[in-house]
Amino acid sequence: MTAALEVQSLSVTYGGDPAVSVDHLVLPRGVLAGVVGANGAGKSTFVNGVLGWSRGPARVSGTVRLDGADLSGIPVHERVRRGLLLVPEGLAVFGTMSVEENLKSTRPHGVEAQARAFTVDRVFDLFPRLAERRRNLAASLSGGERQMLAIGRSLRLGPRVMLLDEPSIGLAPRLVLTLLLTIRQLVDEGLTVLLVEQNVRAAMEVVDHLYLLERGRVIADGPVAAMRDDPRIVEAYLGSVRPDNASGAVA
Ligand SMILES: Nc1ncnc2c1ncn2[C@@H]1O[C@H](COP(=O)(O)OP(=O)(O)OP(=O)(O)O)[C@@H](O)[C@H]1O
Ligand SMILES: [Mg+2]
């Protein structure tokens, strides 16, 4: 079956310095894959590069395929129209508009995107909290509500593949899992998602596959069950587990 997203030899360099170099990444349809790594590992640079976008003057090379179609030379807005959506780090909402206006004013371009696009009501069903705050200005939302709205706006554009860059940043631990479970629900309904997540423990509760990035390279990846035992994940993110009675002493 054709992969929903395939990335080959993607390299991003800033002023000659390589920031990201990823040989191969394949996401089958309906899969939720996580990208984890330390601050500065290149997670944002990577997902931005997949979309063909960068925060500063960068050189992006490599091949990205969406449902088998090569996106080389295709500008960002056209990638979006075809269903490759990025919810970037930080805010992606219009603060001076209400929640409902933010959603209503975000419309898909083209017939195919329209067919995939979520209605405003469907976004409200997915995020009941947004429905409660539909008349509030986006600027007045909490960080978590704003993330929901940013995801909602992307869903309005009719995604096939969503790249989410730390949607849970700044959220209380309880809300992190709620948000990630909602993303899981979207994937179970057929969406394909690449999720950058700081909270490795929480990510591992919901993802199918995990990529560990270090200095711009994938240093480990695999199905989440296998990655749970990977020493690089355990040592850096899960902490070593030492039972109290490891020495065999009996109180
Ligand atoms: N516009 C730019 N110009 C030069 N270097 C950049 C630029 N953007 C990012 N970098 C560098 O590229 C590297 C990767 O940054 P990136 O933002 O992708 O990391 P990250 O893994 O997303 O980190 P975080 O977890 O803090 O969000 C860092 O060393 C960063 O300083
Ligand atoms: Mg980042």
PDB file of C-alpha atoms and ligand atoms in Angstrom:
ATOM      1  CA  MET A   1       0.000   0.000   0.000  1.00  0.00           C
ATOM      2  CA  THR A   2       1.206   3.526  -0.759  1.00  0.00           C
ATOM      3  CA  ALA A   3       2.474   5.321   2.331  1.00  0.00           C
ATOM      4  CA  ALA A   4       0.564   8.418   3.410  1.00  0.00           C
ATOM      5  CA  LEU A   5       3.862  10.197   3.949  1.00  0.00           C
ATOM      6  CA  GLU A   6       7.323   9.215   2.840  1.00  0.00           C
ATOM      7  CA  VAL A   7      10.446  11.242   3.475  1.00  0.00           C
ATOM      8  CA  GLN A   8      13.745  10.405   1.847  1.00  0.00           C
ATOM      9  CA  SER A   9      17.149  11.998   2.399  1.00  0.00           C
ATOM     10  CA  LEU A  10      15.685  15.153   3.895  1.00  0.00           C
ATOM     11  CA  SER A  11      18.389  17.587   4.810  1.00  0.00           C
ATOM     12  CA  VAL A  12      18.063  21.088   6.207  1.00  0.00           C
ATOM     13  CA  THR A  13      21.083  23.335   6.539  1.00  0.00           C
ATOM     14  CA  TYR A  14      21.293  26.795   8.058  1.00  0.00           C
ATOM     15  CA  GLY A  15      24.123  28.810   6.503  1.00  0.00           C
ATOM     16  CA  GLY A  16      26.007  25.636   5.619  1.00  0.00           C
ATOM     17  CA  ASP A  17      25.557  24.025   9.035  1.00  0.00           C
ATOM     18  CA  PRO A  18      23.499  20.846   8.808  1.00  0.00           C
ATOM     19  CA  ALA A  19      20.584  21.043  11.261  1.00  0.00           C
ATOM     20  CA  VAL A  20      18.662  17.971  10.157  1.00  0.00           C
ATOM     21  CA  SER A  21      19.483  14.943   8.066  1.00  0.00           C
ATOM     22  CA  VAL A  22      16.863  12.207   7.958  1.00  0.00           C
ATOM     23  CA  ASP A  23      17.460   9.261   5.605  1.00  0.00           C
ATOM     24  CA  HIS A  24      14.074   7.649   5.532  1.00  0.00           C
ATOM     25  CA  LEU A  25      10.723   7.934   7.287  1.00  0.00           C
ATOM     26  CA  VAL A  26       7.545   6.194   6.152  1.00  0.00           C
ATOM     27  CA  LEU A  27       4.103   6.694   7.640  1.00  0.00           C
ATOM     28  CA  PRO A  28       1.401   4.290   6.485  1.00  0.00           C
ATOM     29  CA  ARG A  29      -2.128   5.687   6.474  1.00  0.00           C
ATOM     30  CA  GLY A  30      -3.853   5.769   9.851  1.00  0.00           C
ATOM     31  CA  VAL A  31      -0.642   5.713  11.858  1.00  0.00           C
ATOM     32  CA  LEU A  32       0.361   7.992  14.719  1.00  0.00           C
ATOM     33  CA  ALA A  33       4.132   8.378  14.893  1.00  0.00           C
ATOM     34  CA  GLY A  34       5.980  10.361  17.548  1.00  0.00           C
ATOM     35  CA  VAL A  35       9.166  12.371  17.187  1.00  0.00           C
ATOM     36  CA  VAL A  36      11.036  12.926  20.424  1.00  0.00           C
ATOM     37  CA  GLY A  37      14.423  14.364  21.323  1.00  0.00           C
ATOM     38  CA  ALA A  38      16.115  16.992  23.463  1.00  0.00           C
ATOM     39  CA  ASN A  39      15.692  20.749  22.982  1.00  0.00           C
ATOM     40  CA  GLY A  40      17.532  21.754  19.844  1.00  0.00           C
ATOM     41  CA  ALA A  41      17.626  18.191  18.466  1.00  0.00           C
ATOM     42  CA  GLY A  42      16.001  19.445  15.263  1.00  0.00           C
ATOM     43  CA  LYS A  43      12.403  18.268  15.719  1.00  0.00           C
ATOM     44  CA  SER A  44      10.813  21.539  14.578  1.00  0.00           C
ATOM     45  CA  THR A  45      13.345  21.985  11.791  1.00  0.00           C
ATOM     46  CA  PHE A  46      12.452  18.488  10.613  1.00  0.00           C
ATOM     47  CA  VAL A  47       8.651  18.858  10.513  1.00  0.00           C
ATOM     48  CA  ASN A  48       8.968  22.351   9.037  1.00  0.00           C
ATOM     49  CA  GLY A  49      11.291  20.901   6.386  1.00  0.00           C
ATOM     50  CA  VAL A  50       8.738  18.215   5.522  1.00  0.00           C
ATOM     51  CA  LEU A  51       6.292  20.993   4.749  1.00  0.00           C
ATOM     52  CA  GLY A  52       9.019  22.837   2.844  1.00  0.00           C
ATOM     53  CA  TRP A  53       9.134  25.722   5.260  1.00  0.00           C
ATOM     54  CA  SER A  54      11.764  27.159   7.596  1.00  0.00           C
ATOM     55  CA  ARG A  55      11.942  29.849  10.258  1.00  0.00           C
ATOM     56  CA  GLY A  56      14.961  31.469   8.667  1.00  0.00           C
ATOM     57  CA  PRO A  57      16.959  31.194   5.478  1.00  0.00           C
ATOM     58  CA  ALA A  58      17.517  27.463   5.248  1.00  0.00           C
ATOM     59  CA  ARG A  59      18.376  25.045   2.496  1.00  0.00           C
ATOM     60  CA  VAL A  60      16.025  22.103   2.334  1.00  0.00           C
ATOM     61  CA  SER A  61      16.734  19.131   0.077  1.00  0.00           C
ATOM     62  CA  GLY A  62      15.375  15.615  -0.227  1.00  0.00           C
ATOM     63  CA  THR A  63      12.139  13.994  -1.300  1.00  0.00           C
ATOM     64  CA  VAL A  64       8.740  14.143   0.392  1.00  0.00           C
ATOM     65  CA  ARG A  65       5.844  12.090  -0.981  1.00  0.00           C
ATOM     66  CA  LEU A  66       2.216  12.528   0.026  1.00  0.00           C
ATOM     67  CA  ASP A  67       0.101   9.503  -0.873  1.00  0.00           C
ATOM     68  CA  GLY A  68       2.792   8.577  -3.375  1.00  0.00           C
ATOM     69  CA  ALA A  69       2.921  12.009  -5.072  1.00  0.00           C
ATOM     70  CA  ASP A  70       6.334  13.678  -5.085  1.00  0.00           C
ATOM     71  CA  LEU A  71       6.108  17.160  -3.571  1.00  0.00           C
ATOM     72  CA  SER A  72       9.494  18.369  -4.851  1.00  0.00           C
ATOM     73  CA  GLY A  73       9.190  21.909  -6.103  1.00  0.00           C
ATOM     74  CA  ILE A  74       5.603  22.204  -4.816  1.00  0.00           C
ATOM     75  CA  PRO A  75       5.140  25.399  -2.752  1.00  0.00           C
ATOM     76  CA  VAL A  76       3.899  25.274   0.826  1.00  0.00           C
ATOM     77  CA  HIS A  77       0.373  26.565   0.090  1.00  0.00           C
ATOM     78  CA  GLU A  78      -0.077  23.846  -2.545  1.00  0.00           C
ATOM     79  CA  ARG A  79       1.176  21.178  -0.102  1.00  0.00           C
ATOM     80  CA  VAL A  80      -1.443  22.429   2.350  1.00  0.00           C
ATOM     81  CA  ARG A  81      -4.147  22.274  -0.325  1.00  0.00           C
ATOM     82  CA  ARG A  82      -3.165  18.680  -1.006  1.00  0.00           C
ATOM     83  CA  GLY A  83      -3.621  17.817   2.653  1.00  0.00           C
ATOM     84  CA  LEU A  84      -0.191  18.151   4.282  1.00  0.00           C
ATOM     85  CA  LEU A  85      -0.869  20.327   7.326  1.00  0.00           C
ATOM     86  CA  LEU A  86       1.503  21.642   9.968  1.00  0.00           C
ATOM     87  CA  VAL A  87       0.360  22.950  13.324  1.00  0.00           C
ATOM     88  CA  PRO A  88       3.520  24.837  14.308  1.00  0.00           C
ATOM     89  CA  GLU A  89       5.053  25.416  17.714  1.00  0.00           C
ATOM     90  CA  GLY A  90       3.386  28.350  19.455  1.00  0.00           C
ATOM     91  CA  LEU A  91       0.299  30.162  18.327  1.00  0.00           C
ATOM     92  CA  ALA A  92      -1.533  29.577  15.107  1.00  0.00           C
ATOM     93  CA  VAL A  93      -4.767  31.417  15.851  1.00  0.00           C
ATOM     94  CA  PHE A  94      -6.171  34.909  15.246  1.00  0.00           C
ATOM     95  CA  GLY A  95      -6.324  36.520  18.670  1.00  0.00           C
ATOM     96  CA  THR A  96      -8.760  39.283  17.733  1.00  0.00           C
ATOM     97  CA  MET A  97     -11.351  36.859  16.354  1.00  0.00           C
ATOM     98  CA  SER A  98     -13.687  34.672  18.363  1.00  0.00           C
ATOM     99  CA  VAL A  99     -13.183  30.930  18.512  1.00  0.00           C
ATOM    100  CA  GLU A 100     -16.062  30.413  16.115  1.00  0.00           C
ATOM    101  CA  GLU A 101     -14.801  33.080  13.692  1.00  0.00           C
ATOM    102  CA  ASN A 102     -11.356  31.489  13.719  1.00  0.00           C
ATOM    103  CA  LEU A 103     -12.910  28.204  12.631  1.00  0.00           C
ATOM    104  CA  LYS A 104     -15.431  29.627  10.188  1.00  0.00           C
ATOM    105  CA  SER A 105     -12.900  31.832   8.423  1.00  0.00           C
ATOM    106  CA  THR A 106     -10.602  28.867   7.852  1.00  0.00           C
ATOM    107  CA  ARG A 107     -11.835  27.213   4.696  1.00  0.00           C
ATOM    108  CA  PRO A 108     -10.404  24.457   2.534  1.00  0.00           C
ATOM    109  CA  HIS A 109      -9.256  25.226  -0.990  1.00  0.00           C
ATOM    110  CA  GLY A 110     -10.463  22.932  -3.731  1.00  0.00           C
ATOM    111  CA  VAL A 111     -13.030  20.182  -3.985  1.00  0.00           C
ATOM    112  CA  GLU A 112     -10.839  17.401  -2.629  1.00  0.00           C
ATOM    113  CA  ALA A 113      -9.803  19.352   0.440  1.00  0.00           C
ATOM    114  CA  GLN A 114     -13.458  20.295   0.978  1.00  0.00           C
ATOM    115  CA  ALA A 115     -14.431  16.636   1.026  1.00  0.00           C
ATOM    116  CA  ARG A 116     -11.884  15.939   3.761  1.00  0.00           C
ATOM    117  CA  ALA A 117     -12.466  19.101   5.773  1.00  0.00           C
ATOM    118  CA  PHE A 118     -14.098  19.012   9.207  1.00  0.00           C
ATOM    119  CA  THR A 119     -17.184  21.144   9.689  1.00  0.00           C
ATOM    120  CA  VAL A 120     -17.149  23.649  12.549  1.00  0.00           C
ATOM    121  CA  ASP A 121     -19.657  21.436  14.391  1.00  0.00           C
ATOM    122  CA  ARG A 122     -17.400  18.414  14.046  1.00  0.00           C
ATOM    123  CA  VAL A 123     -14.518  20.406  15.526  1.00  0.00           C
ATOM    124  CA  PHE A 124     -16.779  21.397  18.415  1.00  0.00           C
ATOM    125  CA  ASP A 125     -17.761  17.738  18.937  1.00  0.00           C
ATOM    126  CA  LEU A 126     -14.096  16.822  19.098  1.00  0.00           C
ATOM    127  CA  PHE A 127     -13.232  19.677  21.472  1.00  0.00           C
ATOM    128  CA  PRO A 128     -16.322  20.416  23.611  1.00  0.00           C
ATOM    129  CA  ARG A 129     -14.283  23.026  25.505  1.00  0.00           C
ATOM    130  CA  LEU A 130     -14.041  25.089  22.305  1.00  0.00           C
ATOM    131  CA  ALA A 131     -17.798  24.844  21.827  1.00  0.00           C
ATOM    132  CA  GLU A 132     -18.280  26.306  25.319  1.00  0.00           C
ATOM    133  CA  ARG A 133     -15.974  29.178  24.448  1.00  0.00           C
ATOM    134  CA  ARG A 134     -17.152  29.734  20.889  1.00  0.00           C
ATOM    135  CA  ARG A 135     -17.945  33.428  21.443  1.00  0.00           C
ATOM    136  CA  ASN A 136     -14.732  34.221  23.312  1.00  0.00           C
ATOM    137  CA  LEU A 137     -11.834  35.959  21.622  1.00  0.00           C
ATOM    138  CA  ALA A 138      -9.029  33.554  20.796  1.00  0.00           C
ATOM    139  CA  ALA A 139      -6.622  35.880  22.649  1.00  0.00           C
ATOM    140  CA  SER A 140      -8.496  35.154  25.883  1.00  0.00           C
ATOM    141  CA  LEU A 141      -8.101  31.375  25.618  1.00  0.00           C
ATOM    142  CA  SER A 142      -5.831  29.359  27.844  1.00  0.00           C
ATOM    143  CA  GLY A 143      -2.747  27.786  26.279  1.00  0.00           C
ATOM    144  CA  GLY A 144      -4.437  24.408  26.001  1.00  0.00           C
ATOM    145  CA  GLU A 145      -7.590  25.855  24.453  1.00  0.00           C
ATOM    146  CA  ARG A 146      -5.472  27.713  21.922  1.00  0.00           C
ATOM    147  CA  GLN A 147      -3.736  24.486  20.942  1.00  0.00           C
ATOM    148  CA  MET A 148      -7.137  22.871  20.445  1.00  0.00           C
ATOM    149  CA  LEU A 149      -8.197  25.794  18.273  1.00  0.00           C
ATOM    150  CA  ALA A 150      -4.999  25.587  16.209  1.00  0.00           C
ATOM    151  CA  ILE A 151      -5.639  21.876  15.611  1.00  0.00           C
ATOM    152  CA  GLY A 152      -9.291  22.640  14.852  1.00  0.00           C
ATOM    153  CA  ARG A 153      -8.265  25.187  12.230  1.00  0.00           C
ATOM    154  CA  SER A 154      -6.025  22.609  10.562  1.00  0.00           C
ATOM    155  CA  LEU A 155      -8.851  20.080  10.528  1.00  0.00           C
ATOM    156  CA  ARG A 156     -10.984  22.676   8.744  1.00  0.00           C
ATOM    157  CA  LEU A 157      -8.422  22.647   5.900  1.00  0.00           C
ATOM    158  CA  GLY A 158      -8.942  18.955   5.170  1.00  0.00           C
ATOM    159  CA  PRO A 159      -5.736  17.212   6.198  1.00  0.00           C
ATOM    160  CA  ARG A 160      -4.542  13.839   4.979  1.00  0.00           C
ATOM    161  CA  VAL A 161      -1.364  14.047   7.039  1.00  0.00           C
ATOM    162  CA  MET A 162      -0.932  16.324  10.029  1.00  0.00           C
ATOM    163  CA  LEU A 163       2.397  17.400  11.459  1.00  0.00           C
ATOM    164  CA  LEU A 164       1.897  18.554  15.038  1.00  0.00           C
ATOM    165  CA  ASP A 165       4.782  20.402  16.678  1.00  0.00           C
ATOM    166  CA  GLU A 166       4.449  20.088  20.449  1.00  0.00           C
ATOM    167  CA  PRO A 167       0.701  20.629  20.708  1.00  0.00           C
ATOM    168  CA  SER A 168       0.829  19.887  24.428  1.00  0.00           C
ATOM    169  CA  ILE A 169       3.445  22.486  25.336  1.00  0.00           C
ATOM    170  CA  GLY A 170       2.639  24.277  28.578  1.00  0.00           C
ATOM    171  CA  LEU A 171      -0.334  22.080  29.426  1.00  0.00           C
ATOM    172  CA  ALA A 172      -0.950  20.519  32.819  1.00  0.00           C
ATOM    173  CA  PRO A 173      -0.063  16.799  32.764  1.00  0.00           C
ATOM    174  CA  ARG A 174      -3.719  15.773  32.992  1.00  0.00           C
ATOM    175  CA  LEU A 175      -4.591  17.857  29.921  1.00  0.00           C
ATOM    176  CA  VAL A 176      -1.584  16.563  27.970  1.00  0.00           C
ATOM    177  CA  LEU A 177      -3.006  13.060  27.962  1.00  0.00           C
ATOM    178  CA  THR A 178      -6.525  14.281  27.154  1.00  0.00           C
ATOM    179  CA  LEU A 179      -5.206  16.166  24.125  1.00  0.00           C
ATOM    180  CA  LEU A 180      -3.050  13.252  22.979  1.00  0.00           C
ATOM    181  CA  LEU A 181      -6.000  10.877  23.301  1.00  0.00           C
ATOM    182  CA  THR A 182      -8.069  13.195  21.098  1.00  0.00           C
ATOM    183  CA  ILE A 183      -5.269  13.103  18.516  1.00  0.00           C
ATOM    184  CA  ARG A 184      -5.298   9.312  18.828  1.00  0.00           C
ATOM    185  CA  GLN A 185      -9.042   9.365  18.137  1.00  0.00           C
ATOM    186  CA  LEU A 186      -8.449  11.347  14.928  1.00  0.00           C
ATOM    187  CA  VAL A 187      -5.882   8.783  13.817  1.00  0.00           C
ATOM    188  CA  ASP A 188      -8.250   5.923  14.589  1.00  0.00           C
ATOM    189  CA  GLU A 189     -10.731   7.663  12.288  1.00  0.00           C
ATOM    190  CA  GLY A 190      -8.185   7.549   9.442  1.00  0.00           C
ATOM    191  CA  LEU A 191      -5.906  10.577   9.779  1.00  0.00           C
ATOM    192  CA  THR A 192      -2.126  10.110   9.660  1.00  0.00           C
ATOM    193  CA  VAL A 193      -0.159  12.126  12.207  1.00  0.00           C
ATOM    194  CA  LEU A 194       3.476  12.879  12.932  1.00  0.00           C
ATOM    195  CA  LEU A 195       3.566  14.245  16.469  1.00  0.00           C
ATOM    196  CA  VAL A 196       6.501  16.094  17.992  1.00  0.00           C
ATOM    197  CA  GLU A 197       6.206  15.691  21.730  1.00  0.00           C
ATOM    198  CA  GLN A 198       8.395  16.706  24.682  1.00  0.00           C
ATOM    199  CA  ASN A 199       6.565  14.478  27.090  1.00  0.00           C
ATOM    200  CA  VAL A 200       7.951  11.104  26.027  1.00  0.00           C
ATOM    201  CA  ARG A 201       6.020   9.154  28.628  1.00  0.00           C
ATOM    202  CA  ALA A 202       2.702  10.610  27.477  1.00  0.00           C
ATOM    203  CA  ALA A 203       3.621  10.205  23.801  1.00  0.00           C
ATOM    204  CA  MET A 204       4.292   6.534  24.383  1.00  0.00           C
ATOM    205  CA  GLU A 205       0.747   6.095  25.670  1.00  0.00           C
ATOM    206  CA  VAL A 206      -0.711   6.981  22.276  1.00  0.00           C
ATOM    207  CA  VAL A 207       1.778   6.570  19.403  1.00  0.00           C
ATOM    208  CA  ASP A 208       2.271   3.486  17.242  1.00  0.00           C
ATOM    209  CA  HIS A 209       5.844   4.233  16.250  1.00  0.00           C
ATOM    210  CA  LEU A 210       8.529   6.402  17.793  1.00  0.00           C
ATOM    211  CA  TYR A 211      11.482   8.263  16.279  1.00  0.00           C
ATOM    212  CA  LEU A 212      14.263   9.501  18.532  1.00  0.00           C
ATOM    213  CA  LEU A 213      16.125  12.490  17.103  1.00  0.00           C
ATOM    214  CA  GLU A 214      19.549  13.608  18.256  1.00  0.00           C
ATOM    215  CA  ARG A 215      21.573  16.384  16.624  1.00  0.00           C
ATOM    216  CA  GLY A 216      19.277  16.310  13.618  1.00  0.00           C
ATOM    217  CA  ARG A 217      19.475  12.568  13.001  1.00  0.00           C
ATOM    218  CA  VAL A 218      17.193   9.661  13.786  1.00  0.00           C
ATOM    219  CA  ILE A 219      19.297   7.626  16.194  1.00  0.00           C
ATOM    220  CA  ALA A 220      16.597   5.089  17.048  1.00  0.00           C
ATOM    221  CA  ASP A 221      13.121   4.244  15.849  1.00  0.00           C
ATOM    222  CA  GLY A 222      10.656   1.400  16.063  1.00  0.00           C
ATOM    223  CA  PRO A 223       7.226   0.294  17.194  1.00  0.00           C
ATOM    224  CA  VAL A 224       6.438   1.867  20.533  1.00  0.00           C
ATOM    225  CA  ALA A 225       6.471  -1.453  22.398  1.00  0.00           C
ATOM    226  CA  ALA A 226      10.066  -2.063  21.341  1.00  0.00           C
ATOM    227  CA  MET A 227      11.140   1.525  22.013  1.00  0.00           C
ATOM    228  CA  ARG A 228       9.959   1.256  25.618  1.00  0.00           C
ATOM    229  CA  ASP A 229      12.914  -1.020  26.268  1.00  0.00           C
ATOM    230  CA  ASP A 230      15.429   0.911  24.175  1.00  0.00           C
ATOM    231  CA  PRO A 231      18.197   1.966  26.578  1.00  0.00           C
ATOM    232  CA  ARG A 232      18.513   5.392  24.901  1.00  0.00           C
ATOM    233  CA  ILE A 233      14.861   6.101  25.614  1.00  0.00           C
ATOM    234  CA  VAL A 234      14.902   4.581  29.083  1.00  0.00           C
ATOM    235  CA  GLU A 235      18.010   6.434  30.254  1.00  0.00           C
ATOM    236  CA  ALA A 236      17.224   9.836  28.797  1.00  0.00           C
ATOM    237  CA  TYR A 237      13.446   9.996  29.133  1.00  0.00           C
ATOM    238  CA  LEU A 238      11.917   7.317  31.294  1.00  0.00           C
ATOM    239  CA  GLY A 239      14.507   7.140  34.083  1.00  0.00           C
ATOM    240  CA  SER A 240      16.011   3.925  35.329  1.00  0.00           C
ATOM    241  CA  VAL A 241      13.636   1.701  37.229  1.00  0.00           C
ATOM    242  CA  ARG A 242      15.207   0.209  40.329  1.00  0.00           C
ATOM    243  CA  PRO A 243      12.913  -1.780  42.543  1.00  0.00           C
ATOM    244  CA  ASP A 244      13.400  -0.922  46.210  1.00  0.00           C
ATOM    245  CA  ASN A 245      14.384  -4.458  47.036  1.00  0.00           C
ATOM    246  CA  ALA A 246      16.864  -4.782  44.167  1.00  0.00           C
ATOM    247  CA  SER A 247      19.560  -5.847  46.619  1.00  0.00           C
ATOM    248  CA  GLY A 248      17.358  -8.675  47.795  1.00  0.00           C
ATOM    249  CA  ALA A 249      17.272  -7.215  51.322  1.00  0.00           C
ATOM    250  CA  VAL A 250      14.201  -8.054  53.367  1.00  0.00           C
ATOM    251  CA  ALA A 251      12.979  -5.431  55.797  1.00  0.00           C
TER     252      ALA A 251
HETATM  253  N1  LIG B   1      16.505  29.967  11.557  1.00  0.00           N
HETATM  254  C1  LIG B   1      17.543  29.320  12.079  1.00  0.00           C
HETATM  255  N2  LIG B   1      18.820  29.690  11.804  1.00  0.00           N
HETATM  256  C2  LIG B   1      19.869  29.038  12.316  1.00  0.00           C
HETATM  257  N3  LIG B   1      19.776  27.978  13.136  1.00  0.00           N
HETATM  258  C3  LIG B   1      18.545  27.553  13.454  1.00  0.00           C
HETATM  259  C4  LIG B   1      17.356  28.195  12.959  1.00  0.00           C
HETATM  260  N4  LIG B   1      16.278  27.532  13.455  1.00  0.00           N
HETATM  261  C5  LIG B   1      16.763  26.539  14.223  1.00  0.00           C
HETATM  262  N5  LIG B   1      18.113  26.549  14.225  1.00  0.00           N
HETATM  263  C6  LIG B   1      18.984  25.608  14.949  1.00  0.00           C
HETATM  264  O1  LIG B   1      18.691  24.286  14.525  1.00  0.00           O
HETATM  265  C7  LIG B   1      18.756  23.395  15.625  1.00  0.00           C
HETATM  266  C8  LIG B   1      17.450  22.643  15.774  1.00  0.00           C
HETATM  267  O2  LIG B   1      16.438  23.539  16.223  1.00  0.00           O
HETATM  268  P1  LIG B   1      14.923  23.095  16.369  1.00  0.00           P
HETATM  269  O3  LIG B   1      14.123  24.286  16.680  1.00  0.00           O
HETATM  270  O4  LIG B   1      14.556  22.292  15.171  1.00  0.00           O
HETATM  271  O5  LIG B   1      15.005  22.105  17.634  1.00  0.00           O
HETATM  272  P2  LIG B   1      13.838  21.377  18.420  1.00  0.00           P
HETATM  273  O6  LIG B   1      14.228  19.933  18.524  1.00  0.00           O
HETATM  274  O7  LIG B   1      12.526  21.673  17.803  1.00  0.00           O
HETATM  275  O8  LIG B   1      13.953  22.035  19.845  1.00  0.00           O
HETATM  276  P3  LIG B   1      12.807  22.394  20.949  1.00  0.00           P
HETATM  277  O9  LIG B   1      12.524  21.122  21.675  1.00  0.00           O
HETATM  278  O10 LIG B   1      13.487  23.393  21.818  1.00  0.00           O
HETATM  279  O11 LIG B   1      11.611  22.943  20.232  1.00  0.00           O
HETATM  280  C9  LIG B   1      19.087  24.231  16.861  1.00  0.00           C
HETATM  281  O12 LIG B   1      20.473  24.146  17.076  1.00  0.00           O
HETATM  282  C10 LIG B   1      18.679  25.615  16.439  1.00  0.00           C
HETATM  283  O13 LIG B   1      19.424  26.598  17.116  1.00  0.00           O
HETATM  284 MG    MG B   2      10.851  22.643  18.457  1.00  0.00          MG
END
